PDB file of C-alpha atoms and ligand atoms in Angstrom:
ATOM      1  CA  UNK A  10      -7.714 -11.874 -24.693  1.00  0.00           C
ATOM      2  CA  UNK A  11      -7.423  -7.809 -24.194  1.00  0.00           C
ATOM      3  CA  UNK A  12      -8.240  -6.080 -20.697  1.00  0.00           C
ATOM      4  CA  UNK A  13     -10.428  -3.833 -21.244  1.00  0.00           C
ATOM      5  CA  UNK A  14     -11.705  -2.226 -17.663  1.00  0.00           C
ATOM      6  CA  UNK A  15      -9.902  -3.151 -14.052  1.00  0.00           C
ATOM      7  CA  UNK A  16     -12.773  -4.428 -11.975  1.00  0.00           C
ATOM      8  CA  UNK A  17     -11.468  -4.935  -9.097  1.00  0.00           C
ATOM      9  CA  UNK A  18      -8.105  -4.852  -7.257  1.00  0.00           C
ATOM     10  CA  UNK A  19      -7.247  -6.803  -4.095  1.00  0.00           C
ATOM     11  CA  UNK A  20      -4.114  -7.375  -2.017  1.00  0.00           C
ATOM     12  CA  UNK A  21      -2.105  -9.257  -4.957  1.00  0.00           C
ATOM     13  CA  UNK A  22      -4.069  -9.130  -7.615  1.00  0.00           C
ATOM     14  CA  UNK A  23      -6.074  -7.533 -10.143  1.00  0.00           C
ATOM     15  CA  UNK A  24      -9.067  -8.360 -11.657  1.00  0.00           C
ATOM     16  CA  UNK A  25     -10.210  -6.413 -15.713  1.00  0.00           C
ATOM     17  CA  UNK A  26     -13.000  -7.375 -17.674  1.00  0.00           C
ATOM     18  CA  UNK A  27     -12.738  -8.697 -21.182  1.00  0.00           C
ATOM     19  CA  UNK A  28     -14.790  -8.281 -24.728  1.00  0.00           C
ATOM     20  CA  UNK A  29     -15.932 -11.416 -23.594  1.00  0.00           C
ATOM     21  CA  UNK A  30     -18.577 -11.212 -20.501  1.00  0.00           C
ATOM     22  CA  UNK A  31     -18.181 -14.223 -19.287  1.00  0.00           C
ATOM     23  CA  UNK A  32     -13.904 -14.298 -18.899  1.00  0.00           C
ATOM     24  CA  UNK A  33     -11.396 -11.852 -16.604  1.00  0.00           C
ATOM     25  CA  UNK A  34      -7.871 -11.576 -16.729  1.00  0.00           C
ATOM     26  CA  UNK A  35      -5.984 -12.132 -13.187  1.00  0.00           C
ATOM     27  CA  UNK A  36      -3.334  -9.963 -13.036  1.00  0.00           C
ATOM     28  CA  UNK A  37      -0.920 -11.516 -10.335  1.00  0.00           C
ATOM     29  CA  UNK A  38       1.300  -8.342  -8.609  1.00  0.00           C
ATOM     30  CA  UNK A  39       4.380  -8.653  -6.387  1.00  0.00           C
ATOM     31  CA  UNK A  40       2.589  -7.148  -3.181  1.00  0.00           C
ATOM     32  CA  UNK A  41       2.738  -9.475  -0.367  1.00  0.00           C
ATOM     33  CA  UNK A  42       0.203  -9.103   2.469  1.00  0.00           C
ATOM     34  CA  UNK A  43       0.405 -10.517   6.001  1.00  0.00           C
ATOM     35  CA  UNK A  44      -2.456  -9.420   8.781  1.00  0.00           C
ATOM     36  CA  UNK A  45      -5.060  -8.825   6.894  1.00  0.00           C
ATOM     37  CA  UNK A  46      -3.136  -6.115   4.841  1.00  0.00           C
ATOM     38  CA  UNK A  47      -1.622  -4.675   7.974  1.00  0.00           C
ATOM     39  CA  UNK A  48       1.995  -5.442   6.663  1.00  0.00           C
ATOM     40  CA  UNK A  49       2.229  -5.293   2.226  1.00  0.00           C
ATOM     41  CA  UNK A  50       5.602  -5.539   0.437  1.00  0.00           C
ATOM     42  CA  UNK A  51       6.585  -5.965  -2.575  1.00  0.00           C
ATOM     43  CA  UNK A  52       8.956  -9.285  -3.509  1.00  0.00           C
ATOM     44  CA  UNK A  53      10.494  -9.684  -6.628  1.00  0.00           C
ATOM     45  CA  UNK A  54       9.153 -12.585  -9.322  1.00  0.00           C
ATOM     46  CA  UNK A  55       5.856 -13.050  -6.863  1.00  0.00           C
ATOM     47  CA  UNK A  56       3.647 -12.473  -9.081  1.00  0.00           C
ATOM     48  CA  UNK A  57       5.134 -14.339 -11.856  1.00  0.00           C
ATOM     49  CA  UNK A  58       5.696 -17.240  -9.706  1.00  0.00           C
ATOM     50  CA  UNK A  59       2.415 -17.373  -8.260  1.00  0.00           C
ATOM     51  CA  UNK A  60       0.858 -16.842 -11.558  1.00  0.00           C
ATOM     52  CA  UNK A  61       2.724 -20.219 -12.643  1.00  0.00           C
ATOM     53  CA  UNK A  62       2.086 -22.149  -9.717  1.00  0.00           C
ATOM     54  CA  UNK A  63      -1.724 -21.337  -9.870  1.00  0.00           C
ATOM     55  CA  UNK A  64      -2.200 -22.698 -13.458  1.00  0.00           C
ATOM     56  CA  UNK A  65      -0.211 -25.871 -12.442  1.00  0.00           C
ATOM     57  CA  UNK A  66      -2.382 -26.908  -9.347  1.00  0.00           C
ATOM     58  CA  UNK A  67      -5.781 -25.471 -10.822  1.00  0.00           C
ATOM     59  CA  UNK A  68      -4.634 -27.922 -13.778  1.00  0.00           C
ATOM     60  CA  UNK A  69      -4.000 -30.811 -11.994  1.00  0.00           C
ATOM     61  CA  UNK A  70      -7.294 -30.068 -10.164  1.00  0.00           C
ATOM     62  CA  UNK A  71      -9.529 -29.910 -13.529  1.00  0.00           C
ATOM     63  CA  UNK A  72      -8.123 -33.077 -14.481  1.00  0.00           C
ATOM     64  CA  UNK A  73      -9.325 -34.669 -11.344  1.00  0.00           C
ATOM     65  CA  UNK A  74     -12.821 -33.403 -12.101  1.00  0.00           C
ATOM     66  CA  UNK A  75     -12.826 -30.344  -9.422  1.00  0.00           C
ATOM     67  CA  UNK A  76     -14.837 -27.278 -11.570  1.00  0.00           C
ATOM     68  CA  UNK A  77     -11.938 -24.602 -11.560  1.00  0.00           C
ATOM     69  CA  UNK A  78     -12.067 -20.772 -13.221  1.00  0.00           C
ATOM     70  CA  UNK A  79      -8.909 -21.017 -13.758  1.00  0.00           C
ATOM     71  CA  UNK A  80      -8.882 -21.130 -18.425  1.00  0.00           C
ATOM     72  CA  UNK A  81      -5.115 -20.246 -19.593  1.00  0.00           C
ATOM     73  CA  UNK A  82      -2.210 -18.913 -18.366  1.00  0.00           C
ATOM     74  CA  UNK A  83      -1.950 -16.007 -20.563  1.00  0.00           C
ATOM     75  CA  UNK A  84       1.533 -13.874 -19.829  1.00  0.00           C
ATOM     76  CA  UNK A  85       3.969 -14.657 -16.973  1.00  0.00           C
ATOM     77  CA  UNK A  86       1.683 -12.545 -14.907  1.00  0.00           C
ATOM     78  CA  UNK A  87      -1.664 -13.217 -16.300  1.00  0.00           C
ATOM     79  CA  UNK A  88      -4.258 -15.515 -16.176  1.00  0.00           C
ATOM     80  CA  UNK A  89      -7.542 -16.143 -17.941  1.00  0.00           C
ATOM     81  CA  UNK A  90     -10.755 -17.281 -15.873  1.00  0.00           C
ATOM     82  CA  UNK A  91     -14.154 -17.489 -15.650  1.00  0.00           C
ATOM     83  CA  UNK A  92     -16.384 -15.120 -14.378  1.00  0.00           C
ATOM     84  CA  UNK A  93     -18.085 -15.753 -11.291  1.00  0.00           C
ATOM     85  CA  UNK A  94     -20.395 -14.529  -8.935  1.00  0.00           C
ATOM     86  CA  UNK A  95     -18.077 -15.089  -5.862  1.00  0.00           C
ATOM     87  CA  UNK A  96     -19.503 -16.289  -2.225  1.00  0.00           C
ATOM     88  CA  UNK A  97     -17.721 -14.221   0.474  1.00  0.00           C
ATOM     89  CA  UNK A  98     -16.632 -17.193   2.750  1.00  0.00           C
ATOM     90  CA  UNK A  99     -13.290 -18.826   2.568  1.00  0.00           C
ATOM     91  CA  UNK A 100     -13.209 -22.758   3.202  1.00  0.00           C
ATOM     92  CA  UNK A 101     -10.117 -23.893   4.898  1.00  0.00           C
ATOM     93  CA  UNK A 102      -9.089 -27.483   5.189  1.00  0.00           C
ATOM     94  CA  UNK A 103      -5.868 -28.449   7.871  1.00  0.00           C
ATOM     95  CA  UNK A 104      -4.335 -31.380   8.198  1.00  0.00           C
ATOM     96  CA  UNK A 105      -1.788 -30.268  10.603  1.00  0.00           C
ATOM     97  CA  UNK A 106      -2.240 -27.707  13.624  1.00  0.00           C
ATOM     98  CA  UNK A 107      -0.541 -24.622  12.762  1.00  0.00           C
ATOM     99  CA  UNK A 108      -1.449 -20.141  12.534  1.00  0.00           C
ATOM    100  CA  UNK A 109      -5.173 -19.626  14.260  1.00  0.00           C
ATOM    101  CA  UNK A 110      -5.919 -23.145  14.936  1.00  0.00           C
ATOM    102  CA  UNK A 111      -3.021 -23.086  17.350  1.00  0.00           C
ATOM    103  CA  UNK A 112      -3.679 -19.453  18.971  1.00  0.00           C
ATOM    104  CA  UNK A 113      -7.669 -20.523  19.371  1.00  0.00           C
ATOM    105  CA  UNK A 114      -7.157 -23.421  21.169  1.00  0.00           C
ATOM    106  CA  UNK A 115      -3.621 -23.903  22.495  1.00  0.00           C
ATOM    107  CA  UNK A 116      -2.313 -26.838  20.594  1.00  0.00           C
ATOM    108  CA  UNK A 117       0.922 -27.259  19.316  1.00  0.00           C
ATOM    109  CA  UNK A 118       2.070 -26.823  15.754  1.00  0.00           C
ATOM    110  CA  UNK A 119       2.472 -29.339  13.880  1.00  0.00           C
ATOM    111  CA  UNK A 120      -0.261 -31.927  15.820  1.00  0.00           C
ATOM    112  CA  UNK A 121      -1.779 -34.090  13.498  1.00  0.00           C
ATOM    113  CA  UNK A 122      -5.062 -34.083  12.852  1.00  0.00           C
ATOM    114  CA  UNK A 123      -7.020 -37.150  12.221  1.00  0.00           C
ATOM    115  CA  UNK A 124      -9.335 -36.583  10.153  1.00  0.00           C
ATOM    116  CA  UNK A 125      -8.659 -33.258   9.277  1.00  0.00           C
ATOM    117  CA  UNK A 126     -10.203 -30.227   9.990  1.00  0.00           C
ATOM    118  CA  UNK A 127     -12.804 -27.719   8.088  1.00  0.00           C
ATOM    119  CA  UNK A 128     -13.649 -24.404   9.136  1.00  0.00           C
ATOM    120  CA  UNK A 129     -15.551 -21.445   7.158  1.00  0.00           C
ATOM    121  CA  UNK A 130     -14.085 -18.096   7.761  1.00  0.00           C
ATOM    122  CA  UNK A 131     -16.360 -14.545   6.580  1.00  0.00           C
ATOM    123  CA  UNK A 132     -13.769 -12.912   3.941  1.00  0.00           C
ATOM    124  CA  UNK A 133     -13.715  -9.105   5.566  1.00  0.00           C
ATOM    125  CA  UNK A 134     -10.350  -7.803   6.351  1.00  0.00           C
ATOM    126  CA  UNK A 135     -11.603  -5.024   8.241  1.00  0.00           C
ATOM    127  CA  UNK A 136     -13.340  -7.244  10.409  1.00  0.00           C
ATOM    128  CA  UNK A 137      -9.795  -9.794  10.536  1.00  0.00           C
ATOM    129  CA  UNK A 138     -11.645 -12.702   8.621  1.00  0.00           C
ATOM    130  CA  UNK A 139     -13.617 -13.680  11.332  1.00  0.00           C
ATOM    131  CA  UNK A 140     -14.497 -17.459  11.861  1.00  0.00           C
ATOM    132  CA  UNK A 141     -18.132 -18.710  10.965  1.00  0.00           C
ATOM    133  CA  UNK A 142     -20.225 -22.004  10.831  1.00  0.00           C
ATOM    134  CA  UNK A 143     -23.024 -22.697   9.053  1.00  0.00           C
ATOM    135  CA  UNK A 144     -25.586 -21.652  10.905  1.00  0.00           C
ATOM    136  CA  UNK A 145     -24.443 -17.707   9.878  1.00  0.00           C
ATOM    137  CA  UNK A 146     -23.756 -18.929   6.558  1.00  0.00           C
ATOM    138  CA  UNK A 147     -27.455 -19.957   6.344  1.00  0.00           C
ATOM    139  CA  UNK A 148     -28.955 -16.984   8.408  1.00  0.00           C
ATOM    140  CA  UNK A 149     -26.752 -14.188   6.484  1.00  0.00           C
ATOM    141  CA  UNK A 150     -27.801 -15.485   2.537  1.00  0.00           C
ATOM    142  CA  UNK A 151     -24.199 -15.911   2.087  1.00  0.00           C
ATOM    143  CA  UNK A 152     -24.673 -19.236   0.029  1.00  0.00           C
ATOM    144  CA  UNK A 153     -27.237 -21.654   0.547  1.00  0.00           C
ATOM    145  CA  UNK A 154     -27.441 -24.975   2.250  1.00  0.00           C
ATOM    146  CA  UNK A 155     -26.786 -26.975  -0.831  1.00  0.00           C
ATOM    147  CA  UNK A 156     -23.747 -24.386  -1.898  1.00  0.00           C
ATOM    148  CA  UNK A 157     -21.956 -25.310   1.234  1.00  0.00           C
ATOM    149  CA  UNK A 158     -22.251 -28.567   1.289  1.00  0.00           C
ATOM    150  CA  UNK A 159     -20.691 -28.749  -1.889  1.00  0.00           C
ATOM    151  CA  UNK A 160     -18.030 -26.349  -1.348  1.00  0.00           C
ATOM    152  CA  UNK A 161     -16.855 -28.564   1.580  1.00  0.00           C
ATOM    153  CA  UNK A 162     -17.191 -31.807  -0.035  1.00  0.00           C
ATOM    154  CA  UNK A 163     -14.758 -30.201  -2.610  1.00  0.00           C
ATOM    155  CA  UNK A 164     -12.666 -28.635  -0.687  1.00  0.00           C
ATOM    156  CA  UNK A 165     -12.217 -32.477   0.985  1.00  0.00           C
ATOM    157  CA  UNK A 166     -11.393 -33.687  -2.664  1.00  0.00           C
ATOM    158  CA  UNK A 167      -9.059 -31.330  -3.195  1.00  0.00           C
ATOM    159  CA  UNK A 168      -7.493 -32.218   0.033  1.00  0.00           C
ATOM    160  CA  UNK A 169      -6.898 -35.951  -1.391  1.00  0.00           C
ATOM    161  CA  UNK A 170      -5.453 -34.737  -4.550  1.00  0.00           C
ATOM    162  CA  UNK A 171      -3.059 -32.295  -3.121  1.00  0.00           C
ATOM    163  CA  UNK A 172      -1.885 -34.035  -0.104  1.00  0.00           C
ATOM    164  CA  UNK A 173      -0.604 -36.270  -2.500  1.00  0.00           C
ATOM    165  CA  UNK A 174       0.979 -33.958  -5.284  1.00  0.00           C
ATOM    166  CA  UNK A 175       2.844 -32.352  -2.463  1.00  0.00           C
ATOM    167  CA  UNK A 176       3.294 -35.630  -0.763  1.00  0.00           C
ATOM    168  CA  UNK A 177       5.379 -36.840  -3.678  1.00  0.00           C
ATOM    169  CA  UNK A 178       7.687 -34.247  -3.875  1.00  0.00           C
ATOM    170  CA  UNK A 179       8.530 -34.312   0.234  1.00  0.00           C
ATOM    171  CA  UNK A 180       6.220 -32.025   1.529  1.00  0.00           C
ATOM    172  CA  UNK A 181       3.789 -32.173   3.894  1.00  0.00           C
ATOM    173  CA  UNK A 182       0.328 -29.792   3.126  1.00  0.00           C
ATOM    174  CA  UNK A 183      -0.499 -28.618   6.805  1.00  0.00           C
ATOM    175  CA  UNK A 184      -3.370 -26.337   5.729  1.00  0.00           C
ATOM    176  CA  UNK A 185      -4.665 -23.951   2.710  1.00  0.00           C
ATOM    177  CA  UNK A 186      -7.964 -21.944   2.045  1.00  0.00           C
ATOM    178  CA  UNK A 187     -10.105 -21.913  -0.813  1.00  0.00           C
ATOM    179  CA  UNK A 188     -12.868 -19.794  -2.313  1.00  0.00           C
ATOM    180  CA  UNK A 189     -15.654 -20.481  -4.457  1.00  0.00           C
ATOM    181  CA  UNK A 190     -17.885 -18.914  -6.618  1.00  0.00           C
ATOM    182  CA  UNK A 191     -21.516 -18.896  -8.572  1.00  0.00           C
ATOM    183  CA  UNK A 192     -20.896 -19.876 -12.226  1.00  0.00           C
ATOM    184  CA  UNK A 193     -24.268 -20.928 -14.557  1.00  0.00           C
ATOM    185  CA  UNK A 194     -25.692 -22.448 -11.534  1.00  0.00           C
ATOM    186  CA  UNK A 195     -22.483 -24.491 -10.693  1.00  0.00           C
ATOM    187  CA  UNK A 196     -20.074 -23.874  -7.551  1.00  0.00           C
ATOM    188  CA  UNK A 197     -16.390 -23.845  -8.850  1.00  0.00           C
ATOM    189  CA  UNK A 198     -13.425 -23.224  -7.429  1.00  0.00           C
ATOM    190  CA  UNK A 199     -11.834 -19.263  -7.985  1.00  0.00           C
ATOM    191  CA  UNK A 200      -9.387 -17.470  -6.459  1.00  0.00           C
ATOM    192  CA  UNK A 201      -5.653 -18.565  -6.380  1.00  0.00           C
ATOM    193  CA  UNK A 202      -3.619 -21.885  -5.025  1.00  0.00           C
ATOM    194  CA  UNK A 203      -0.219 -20.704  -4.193  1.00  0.00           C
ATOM    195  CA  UNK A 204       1.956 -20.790  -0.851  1.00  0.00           C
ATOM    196  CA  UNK A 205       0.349 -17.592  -0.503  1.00  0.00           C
ATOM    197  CA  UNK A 206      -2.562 -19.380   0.885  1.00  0.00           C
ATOM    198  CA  UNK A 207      -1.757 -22.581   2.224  1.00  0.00           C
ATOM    199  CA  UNK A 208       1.076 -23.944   4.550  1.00  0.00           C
ATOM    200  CA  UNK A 209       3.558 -26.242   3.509  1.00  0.00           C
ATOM    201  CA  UNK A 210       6.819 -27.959   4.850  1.00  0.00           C
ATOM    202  CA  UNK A 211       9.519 -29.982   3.749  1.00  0.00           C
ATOM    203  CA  UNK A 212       8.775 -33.779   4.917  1.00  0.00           C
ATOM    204  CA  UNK A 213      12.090 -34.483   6.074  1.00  0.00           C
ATOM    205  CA  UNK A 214      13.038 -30.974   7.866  1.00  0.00           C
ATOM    206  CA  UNK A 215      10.225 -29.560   8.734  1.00  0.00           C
ATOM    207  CA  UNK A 216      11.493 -26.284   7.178  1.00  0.00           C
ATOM    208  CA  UNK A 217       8.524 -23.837   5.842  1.00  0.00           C
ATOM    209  CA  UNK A 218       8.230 -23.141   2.161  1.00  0.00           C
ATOM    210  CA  UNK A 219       5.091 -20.788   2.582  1.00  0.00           C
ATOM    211  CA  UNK A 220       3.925 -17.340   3.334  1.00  0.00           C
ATOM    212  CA  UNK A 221       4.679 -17.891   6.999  1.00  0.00           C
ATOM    213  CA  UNK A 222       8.273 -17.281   5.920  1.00  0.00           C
ATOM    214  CA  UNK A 223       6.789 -13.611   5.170  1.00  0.00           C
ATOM    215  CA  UNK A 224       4.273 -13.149   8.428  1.00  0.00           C
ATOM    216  CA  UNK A 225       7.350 -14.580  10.475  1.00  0.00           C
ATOM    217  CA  UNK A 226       9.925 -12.789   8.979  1.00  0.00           C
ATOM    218  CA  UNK A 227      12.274 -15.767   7.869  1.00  0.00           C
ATOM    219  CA  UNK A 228      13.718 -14.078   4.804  1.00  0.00           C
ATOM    220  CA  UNK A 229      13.829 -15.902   1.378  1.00  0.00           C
ATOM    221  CA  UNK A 230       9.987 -16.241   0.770  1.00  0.00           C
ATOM    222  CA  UNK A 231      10.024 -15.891  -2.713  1.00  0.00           C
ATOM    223  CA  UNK A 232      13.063 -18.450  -3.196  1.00  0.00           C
ATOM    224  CA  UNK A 233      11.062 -20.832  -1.031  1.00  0.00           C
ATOM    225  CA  UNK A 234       8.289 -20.743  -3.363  1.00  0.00           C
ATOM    226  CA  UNK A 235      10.135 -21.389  -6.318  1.00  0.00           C
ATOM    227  CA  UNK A 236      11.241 -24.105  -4.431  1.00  0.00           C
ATOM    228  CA  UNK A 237       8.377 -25.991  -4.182  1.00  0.00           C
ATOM    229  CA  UNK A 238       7.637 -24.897  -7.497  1.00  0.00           C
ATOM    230  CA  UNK A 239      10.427 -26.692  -8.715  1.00  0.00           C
ATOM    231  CA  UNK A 240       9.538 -29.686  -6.608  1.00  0.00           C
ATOM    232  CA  UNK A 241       6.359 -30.411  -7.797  1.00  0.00           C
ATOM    233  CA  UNK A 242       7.602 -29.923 -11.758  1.00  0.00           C
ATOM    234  CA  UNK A 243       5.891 -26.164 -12.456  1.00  0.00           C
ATOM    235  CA  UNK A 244       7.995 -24.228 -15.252  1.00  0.00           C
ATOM    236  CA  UNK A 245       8.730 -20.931 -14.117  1.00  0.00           C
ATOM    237  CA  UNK A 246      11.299 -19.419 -16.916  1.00  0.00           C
TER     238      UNK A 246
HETATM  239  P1  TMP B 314      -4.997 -19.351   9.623  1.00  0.00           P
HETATM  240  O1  TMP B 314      -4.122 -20.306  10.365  1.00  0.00           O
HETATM  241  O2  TMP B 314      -4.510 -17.928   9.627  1.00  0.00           O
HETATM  242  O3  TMP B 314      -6.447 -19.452  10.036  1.00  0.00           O
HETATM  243  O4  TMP B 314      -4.957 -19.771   8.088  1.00  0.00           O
HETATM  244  C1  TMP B 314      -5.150 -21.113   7.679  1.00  0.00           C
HETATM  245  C2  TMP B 314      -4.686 -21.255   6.244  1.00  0.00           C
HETATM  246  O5  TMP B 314      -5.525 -20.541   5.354  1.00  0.00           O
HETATM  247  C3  TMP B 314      -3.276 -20.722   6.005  1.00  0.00           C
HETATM  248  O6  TMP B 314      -2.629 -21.563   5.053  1.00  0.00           O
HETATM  249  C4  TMP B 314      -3.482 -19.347   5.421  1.00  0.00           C
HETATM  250  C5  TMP B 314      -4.807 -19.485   4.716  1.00  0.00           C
HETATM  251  N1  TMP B 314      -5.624 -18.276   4.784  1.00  0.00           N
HETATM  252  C6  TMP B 314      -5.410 -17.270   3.842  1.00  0.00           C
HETATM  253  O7  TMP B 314      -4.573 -17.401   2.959  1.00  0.00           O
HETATM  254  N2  TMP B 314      -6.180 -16.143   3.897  1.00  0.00           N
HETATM  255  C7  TMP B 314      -7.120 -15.953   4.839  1.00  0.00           C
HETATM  256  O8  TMP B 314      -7.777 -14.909   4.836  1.00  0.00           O
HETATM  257  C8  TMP B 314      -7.335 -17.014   5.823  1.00  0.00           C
HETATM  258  C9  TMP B 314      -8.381 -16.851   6.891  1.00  0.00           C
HETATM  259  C10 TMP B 314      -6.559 -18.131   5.745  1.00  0.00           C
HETATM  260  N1  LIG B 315      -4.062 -13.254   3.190  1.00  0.00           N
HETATM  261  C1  LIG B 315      -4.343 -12.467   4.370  1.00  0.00           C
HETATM  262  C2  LIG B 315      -3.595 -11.131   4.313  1.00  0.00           C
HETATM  263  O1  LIG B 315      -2.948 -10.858   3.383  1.00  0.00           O
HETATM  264  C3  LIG B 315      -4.036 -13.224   5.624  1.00  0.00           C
HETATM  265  C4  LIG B 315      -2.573 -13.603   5.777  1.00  0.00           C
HETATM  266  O2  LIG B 315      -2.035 -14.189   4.855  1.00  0.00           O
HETATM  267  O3  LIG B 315      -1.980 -13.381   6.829  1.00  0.00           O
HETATM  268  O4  LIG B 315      -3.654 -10.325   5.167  1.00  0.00           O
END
């Protein structure tokens, strides 16, 4: 499938239209944003790995019945996908204290919690991704009450099916964010799953194979994410 027109372009990646109105191509870059876009770098293979490990998980996801955009990989940096009409509210599940949770309420990393924990953040960097509930979710017209519901009940299911995939391969899944979208009247998932967007550590050493290895400044993110890659069976060459 040809790009035609870019339609939009966000922090790592970049979204054209098609001849076909109902598919974009994600274009995965290397830039590498921490703070809202405060701090963007570029790193080497990113955007190829990322591209990789999204098709892998949104795969594994479809064939546990979540509703994904996510169509075809289509280069190493380019993937096909639906298009949706996308909600502006990120869902994030945690399973282990870590990042904001931690700051907001003093608790230390790594506390596990039983069950786990959903929150709804407002996706506006300018504004730092504020936290929300449903109440402004509801008041606002950002999705309805039937939307959200559904968004976390899936977000929950993808919680089962990933604490497991990473589970297998030594890794613990401490949290991740997701984003959905309006497509024919359904709620599917969009956006991206990569280490970009979630946390995860090794089981055993507690050693982080995520982006906090960029917003802390631990060196070797990009080898830690071909890492995990590697763990969980993704083909990256
Ligand atoms: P937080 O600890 O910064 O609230 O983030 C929780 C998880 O969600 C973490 O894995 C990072 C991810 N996340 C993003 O990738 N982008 C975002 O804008 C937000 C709010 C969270
Ligand atoms: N994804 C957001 C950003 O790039 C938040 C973060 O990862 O720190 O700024």
């Amino acid at each position: 499938m040809k790009k035609i027109a870019e339609l939009f372009s966000g922090k790592a990646k970049t979204i054209y239209t098609t001849e076909d109105a109902d598919k974009l191509v994600m274009l995965f870059r290397n830039d590498t944003s921490a703070f809202d876009g405060e701090r963007i770098e570029q790193l080497d293979r990113k955007g190829m790995v990322n591209n990789k490990f999204n098709a892998f998980i949104m795969q594994r996801l479809a064939e546990a019945g979540i509703p994904v955009h996510f169509e075809a990989l289509l280069s190493d940096n380019e993937s096909l996908v639906k298009r949706m009409e996308m909600i502006p509210v990120e869902c994030v599940v945690r399973n282990y204290a870590a990042g904001s949770l931690c700051r907001r309420l003093g608790v230390e990393e790594g506390l596990e919690l039983t069950p786990p924990v959903f929150e709804f953040f407002l996706k506006n960097d300018e504004l730092h991704d504020p936290m929300i509930n449903e109440f402004h979710i509801r008041s606002f017209g950002w999705a309805e009450e039937s939307e959200l519901k559904q968004m976390q009940a899936l977000s929950f299911k993808v919680n089962s099916i990933l604490t497991q995939l990473f589970a297998n391969a030594g890794m613990l899944l401490v949290d991740y964010k997701l984003e959905f979208g309006r497509f024919h009247g359904d709620i599917i998932l969009g956006d991206e799953f990569s280490p970009d967007g979630c946390r995860l550590w090794d089981a055993k050493t507690q050693e982080k194979l995520d982006k906090d290895r960029f917003r802390q400044g631990l060196g070797g993110v990009v080898e830690a994410y071909e890492a995990v890659a590697h763990r969980i069976g993704v083909e990256l060459d």
